[in-house]
Coordinates of C-alpha atoms in Angstrom, one line a residue:
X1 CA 147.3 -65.9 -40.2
X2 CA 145.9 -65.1 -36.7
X3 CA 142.6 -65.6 -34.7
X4 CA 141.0 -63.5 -32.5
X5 CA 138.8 -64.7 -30.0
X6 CA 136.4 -62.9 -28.4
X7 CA 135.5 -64.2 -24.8
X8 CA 131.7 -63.2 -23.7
X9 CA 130.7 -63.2 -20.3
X10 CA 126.6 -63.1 -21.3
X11 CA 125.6 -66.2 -22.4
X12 CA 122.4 -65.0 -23.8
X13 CA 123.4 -65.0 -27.2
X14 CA 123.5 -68.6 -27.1
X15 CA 119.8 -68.5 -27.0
X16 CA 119.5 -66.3 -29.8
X17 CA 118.3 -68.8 -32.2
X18 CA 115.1 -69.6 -30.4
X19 CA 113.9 -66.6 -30.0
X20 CA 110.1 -66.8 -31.1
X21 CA 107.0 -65.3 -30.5
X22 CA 104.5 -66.9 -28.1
X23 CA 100.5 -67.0 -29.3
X24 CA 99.9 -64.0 -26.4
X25 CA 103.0 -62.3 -27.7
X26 CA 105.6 -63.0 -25.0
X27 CA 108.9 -64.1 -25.5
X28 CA 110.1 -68.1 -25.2
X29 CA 113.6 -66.8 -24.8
X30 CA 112.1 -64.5 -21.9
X31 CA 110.4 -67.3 -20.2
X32 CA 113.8 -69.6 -20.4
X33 CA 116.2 -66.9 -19.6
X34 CA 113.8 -66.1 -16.5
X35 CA 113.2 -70.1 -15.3
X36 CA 117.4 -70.0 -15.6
X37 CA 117.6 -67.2 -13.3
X38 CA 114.8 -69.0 -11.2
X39 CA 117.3 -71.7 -10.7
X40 CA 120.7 -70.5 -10.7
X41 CA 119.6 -67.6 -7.8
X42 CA 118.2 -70.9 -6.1
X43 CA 114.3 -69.3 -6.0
X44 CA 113.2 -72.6 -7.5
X45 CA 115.2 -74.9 -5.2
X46 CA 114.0 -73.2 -2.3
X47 CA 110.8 -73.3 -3.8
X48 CA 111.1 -77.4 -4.4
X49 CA 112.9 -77.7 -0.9
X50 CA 109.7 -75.9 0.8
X51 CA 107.1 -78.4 -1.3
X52 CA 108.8 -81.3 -0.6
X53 CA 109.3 -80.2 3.3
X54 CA 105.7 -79.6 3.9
X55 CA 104.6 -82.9 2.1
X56 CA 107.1 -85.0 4.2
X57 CA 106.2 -83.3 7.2
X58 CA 103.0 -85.2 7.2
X59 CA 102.1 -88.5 8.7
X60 CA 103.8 -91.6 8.4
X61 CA 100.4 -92.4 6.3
X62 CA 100.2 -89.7 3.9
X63 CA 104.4 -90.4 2.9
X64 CA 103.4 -93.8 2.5
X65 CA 100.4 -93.6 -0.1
X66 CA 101.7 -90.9 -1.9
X67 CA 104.6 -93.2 -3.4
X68 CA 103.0 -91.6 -6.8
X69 CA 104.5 -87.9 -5.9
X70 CA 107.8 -90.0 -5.5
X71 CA 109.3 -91.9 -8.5
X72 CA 111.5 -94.7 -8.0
X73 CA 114.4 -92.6 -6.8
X74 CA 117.8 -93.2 -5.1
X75 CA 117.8 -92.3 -1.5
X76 CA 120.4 -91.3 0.6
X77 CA 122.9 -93.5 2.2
X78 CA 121.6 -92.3 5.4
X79 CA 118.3 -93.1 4.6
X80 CA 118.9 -96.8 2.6
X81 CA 121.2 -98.3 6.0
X82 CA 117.9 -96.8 8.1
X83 CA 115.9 -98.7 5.7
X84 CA 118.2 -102.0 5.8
X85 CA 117.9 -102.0 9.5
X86 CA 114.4 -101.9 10.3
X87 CA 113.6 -103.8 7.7
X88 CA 115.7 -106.9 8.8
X89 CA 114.2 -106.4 12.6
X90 CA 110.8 -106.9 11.1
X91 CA 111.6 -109.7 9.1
X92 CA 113.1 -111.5 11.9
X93 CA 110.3 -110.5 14.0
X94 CA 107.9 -111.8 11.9
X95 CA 109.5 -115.1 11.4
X96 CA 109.7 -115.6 14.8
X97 CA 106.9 -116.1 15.0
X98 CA 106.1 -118.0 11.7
X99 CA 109.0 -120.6 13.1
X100 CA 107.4 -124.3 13.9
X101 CA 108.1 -127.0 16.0
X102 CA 110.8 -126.5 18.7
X103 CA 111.6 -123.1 17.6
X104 CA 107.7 -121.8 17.9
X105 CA 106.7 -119.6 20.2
X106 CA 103.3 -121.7 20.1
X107 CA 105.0 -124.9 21.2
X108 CA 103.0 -125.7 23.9
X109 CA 104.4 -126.3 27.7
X110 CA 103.7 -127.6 30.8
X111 CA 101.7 -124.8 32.7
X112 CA 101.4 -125.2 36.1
X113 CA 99.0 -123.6 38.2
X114 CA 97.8 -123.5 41.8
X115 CA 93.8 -122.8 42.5
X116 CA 92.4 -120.9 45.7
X117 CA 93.4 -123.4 47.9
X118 CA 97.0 -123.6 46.8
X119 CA 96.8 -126.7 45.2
X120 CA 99.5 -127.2 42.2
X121 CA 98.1 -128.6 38.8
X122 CA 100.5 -129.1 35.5
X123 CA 98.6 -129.1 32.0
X124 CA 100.0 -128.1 28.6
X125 CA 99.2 -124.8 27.6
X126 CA 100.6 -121.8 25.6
X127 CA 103.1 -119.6 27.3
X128 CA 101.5 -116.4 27.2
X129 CA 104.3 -114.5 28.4
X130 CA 106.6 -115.7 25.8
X131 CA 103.7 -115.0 23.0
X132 CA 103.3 -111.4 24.3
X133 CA 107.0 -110.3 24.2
X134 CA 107.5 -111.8 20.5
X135 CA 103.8 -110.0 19.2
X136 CA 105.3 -106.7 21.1
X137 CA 108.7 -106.9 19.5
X138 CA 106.8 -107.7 16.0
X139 CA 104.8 -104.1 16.7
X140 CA 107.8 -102.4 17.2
X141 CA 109.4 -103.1 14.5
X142 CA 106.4 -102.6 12.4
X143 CA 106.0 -99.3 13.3
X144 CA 109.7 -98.2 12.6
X145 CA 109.7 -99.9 9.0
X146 CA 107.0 -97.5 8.6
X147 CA 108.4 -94.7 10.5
X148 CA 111.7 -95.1 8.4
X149 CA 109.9 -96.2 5.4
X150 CA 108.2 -93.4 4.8
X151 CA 111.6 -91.3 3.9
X152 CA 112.0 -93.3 1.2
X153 CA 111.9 -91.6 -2.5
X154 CA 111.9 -95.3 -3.6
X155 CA 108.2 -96.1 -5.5
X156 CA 109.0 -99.8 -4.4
X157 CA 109.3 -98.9 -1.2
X158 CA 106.5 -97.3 -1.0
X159 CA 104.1 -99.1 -2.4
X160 CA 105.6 -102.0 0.0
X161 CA 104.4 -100.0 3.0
X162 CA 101.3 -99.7 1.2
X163 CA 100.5 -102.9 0.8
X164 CA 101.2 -103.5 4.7
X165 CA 98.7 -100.4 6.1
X166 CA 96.3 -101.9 3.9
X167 CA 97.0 -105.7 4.7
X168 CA 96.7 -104.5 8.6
X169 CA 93.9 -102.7 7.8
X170 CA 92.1 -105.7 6.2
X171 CA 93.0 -107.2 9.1
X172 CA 91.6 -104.7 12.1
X173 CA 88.8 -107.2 13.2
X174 CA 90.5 -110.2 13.8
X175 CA 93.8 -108.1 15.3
X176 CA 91.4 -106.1 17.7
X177 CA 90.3 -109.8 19.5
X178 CA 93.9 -109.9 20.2
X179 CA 94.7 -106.4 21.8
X180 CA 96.2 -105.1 18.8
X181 CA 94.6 -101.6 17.3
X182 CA 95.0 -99.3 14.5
X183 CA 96.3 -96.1 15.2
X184 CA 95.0 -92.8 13.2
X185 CA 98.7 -92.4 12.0
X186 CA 98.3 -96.4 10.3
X187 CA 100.7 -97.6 13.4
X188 CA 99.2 -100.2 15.9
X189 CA 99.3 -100.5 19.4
X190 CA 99.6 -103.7 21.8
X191 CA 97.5 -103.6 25.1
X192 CA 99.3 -106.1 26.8
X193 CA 96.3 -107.1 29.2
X194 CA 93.9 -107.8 26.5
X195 CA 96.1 -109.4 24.4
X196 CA 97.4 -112.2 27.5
X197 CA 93.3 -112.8 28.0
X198 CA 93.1 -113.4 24.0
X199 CA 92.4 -116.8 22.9
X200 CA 95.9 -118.1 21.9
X201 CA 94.5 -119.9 19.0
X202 CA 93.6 -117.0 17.7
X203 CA 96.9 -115.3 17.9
X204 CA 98.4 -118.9 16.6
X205 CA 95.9 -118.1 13.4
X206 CA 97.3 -114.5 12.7
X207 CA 100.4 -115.2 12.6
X208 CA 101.4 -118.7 12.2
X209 CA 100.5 -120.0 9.1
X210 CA 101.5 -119.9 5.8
X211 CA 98.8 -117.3 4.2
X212 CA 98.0 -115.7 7.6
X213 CA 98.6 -111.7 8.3
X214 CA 101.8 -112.3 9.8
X215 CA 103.3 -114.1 6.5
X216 CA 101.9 -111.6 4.5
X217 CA 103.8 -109.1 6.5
X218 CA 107.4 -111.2 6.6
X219 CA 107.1 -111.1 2.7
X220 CA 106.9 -107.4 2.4
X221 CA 109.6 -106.8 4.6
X222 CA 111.8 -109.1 2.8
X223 CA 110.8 -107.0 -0.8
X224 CA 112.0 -103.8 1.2
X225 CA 115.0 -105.0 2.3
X226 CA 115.8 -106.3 -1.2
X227 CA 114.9 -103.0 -2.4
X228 CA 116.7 -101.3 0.1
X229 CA 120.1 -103.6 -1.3
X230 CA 119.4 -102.9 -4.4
X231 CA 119.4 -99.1 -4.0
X232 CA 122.3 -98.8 -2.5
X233 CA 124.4 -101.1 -5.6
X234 CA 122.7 -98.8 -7.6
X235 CA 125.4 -96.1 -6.8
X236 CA 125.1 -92.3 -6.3
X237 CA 125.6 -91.4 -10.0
X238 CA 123.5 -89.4 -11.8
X239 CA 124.3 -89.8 -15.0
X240 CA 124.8 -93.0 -17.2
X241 CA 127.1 -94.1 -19.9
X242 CA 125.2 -92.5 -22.7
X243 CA 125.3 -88.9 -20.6
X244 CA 121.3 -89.3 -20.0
X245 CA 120.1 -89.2 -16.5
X246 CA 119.3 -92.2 -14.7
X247 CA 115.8 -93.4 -15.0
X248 CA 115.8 -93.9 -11.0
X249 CA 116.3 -89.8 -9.9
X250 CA 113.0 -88.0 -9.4
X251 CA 113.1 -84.1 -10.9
X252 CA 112.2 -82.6 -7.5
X253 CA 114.9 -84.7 -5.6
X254 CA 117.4 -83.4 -7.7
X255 CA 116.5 -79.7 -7.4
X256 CA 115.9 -79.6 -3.9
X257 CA 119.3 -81.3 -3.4
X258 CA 121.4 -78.0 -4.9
X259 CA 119.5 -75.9 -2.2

């Protein structure tokens, strides 16, 4: 008894079985054989690649809100350590200046000053220098959580940064008393002139307490750090242990990546 086999290099026929007629009379097997050309001759990825280019291209704003064009995907090592980093710096930031008693930046000195004559006089007061350098440092890092936010294909992460453009908006009033403005790109800015003339209650109010703007913001960096961590357990695998993909890739991720 012998077998022959017959080795075929067009796989066509293995689409034989669905061929059927479309209601405007085209061909399904037409359409799938042309999408699989699309994509093996890499048309589509390019195609993804360009979309996806042009969208994250834009503004650390419009990466940020549209967190609904980007499921909750896994993000590249690069991207997750970037991620890690800057989100730690604005937690600490933040909670130094949350810290009480000793450790405040609000703990109130002995200020001493001399009028037009020269004459010396010590009262206690806030040290605005020391305010000013710990508000500056919490900008800073602000603005690079969103910078490097904003790459994130993470929905989590996303909506985190979100919920911060929108807390800081909410907030614009009572920041502006202080020196601290709004940008067009959702960043803020610190004119350090202003901000030492503030009344240093006020800057005590934003970001001292327990409900204030700048608690509000330490929470959401410590959710995007945690999501960050997560993440990167998560592992680079795309498929799991039943062979389905993982709920976590995103369709256009995953194209644009065999370009």
């Amino acid at each position: 008894m012998s077998i022959n086999v017959t080795l075929k290099n067009d796989y066509s026929f293995l689409f034989s079985g669905m061929m059927t007629n479309n209601s405007t009379g085209g061909s399904s097997l037409s359409n799938l054989l042309a999408d699989y050309a699309s994509i093996k001759n890499g048309s589509y990825g390019k195609l993804m690649k360009a979309y996806y280019s042009r969208n994250n291209g834009s503004t650390t704003s419009s990466a940020a809100s549209s967190s609904t064009s980007k499921s909750n995907s896994k993000d590249d090592d690069k991207t997750i350590a970037e991620i890690k980093t800057s989100s730690s710096s604005l937690y600490s930031s933040t909670k130094a200046l949350l810290d009480t008693g000793e450790k405040s930046v609000f703990k109130q000195e002995d200020i001493t000053t001399k009028d037009e004559n020269g004459v010396e006089s010590t009262v206690k007061g806030y040290n605005t220098d020391k305010i000013y350098k710990a508000v500056k440092s919490f900008v800073d890092d602000y603005n690079n959580m969103l910078e490097e936010g904003s790459n994130s294909y993470n929905s989590k992460i996303l909506n985190s940064l979100k919920s911060m453009i929108s807390t800081t908006k909410a907030n614009e009033r009572l920041l502006s008393k202080v020196g601290i403005t709004i940008n067009s790109d959702d960043t803020i800015s610190i004119n350090e002139e202003e901000f030492k003339k503030a009344d240093m209650t006020t800057v005590k109010s934003i970001f001292n307490s327990t409900g204030s703007y700048g608690y509000s913001i330490n929470t959401r960096a410590a959710f995007i750090n945690s999501y960050a961590v997560n993440d990167a357990k998560a592992g680079s695998g795309l498929y799991s242990s039943s062979a389905n993909y993982l709920s976590s890739y995103n369709t256009g991720k995953i194209y644009s990546s065999f370009v």
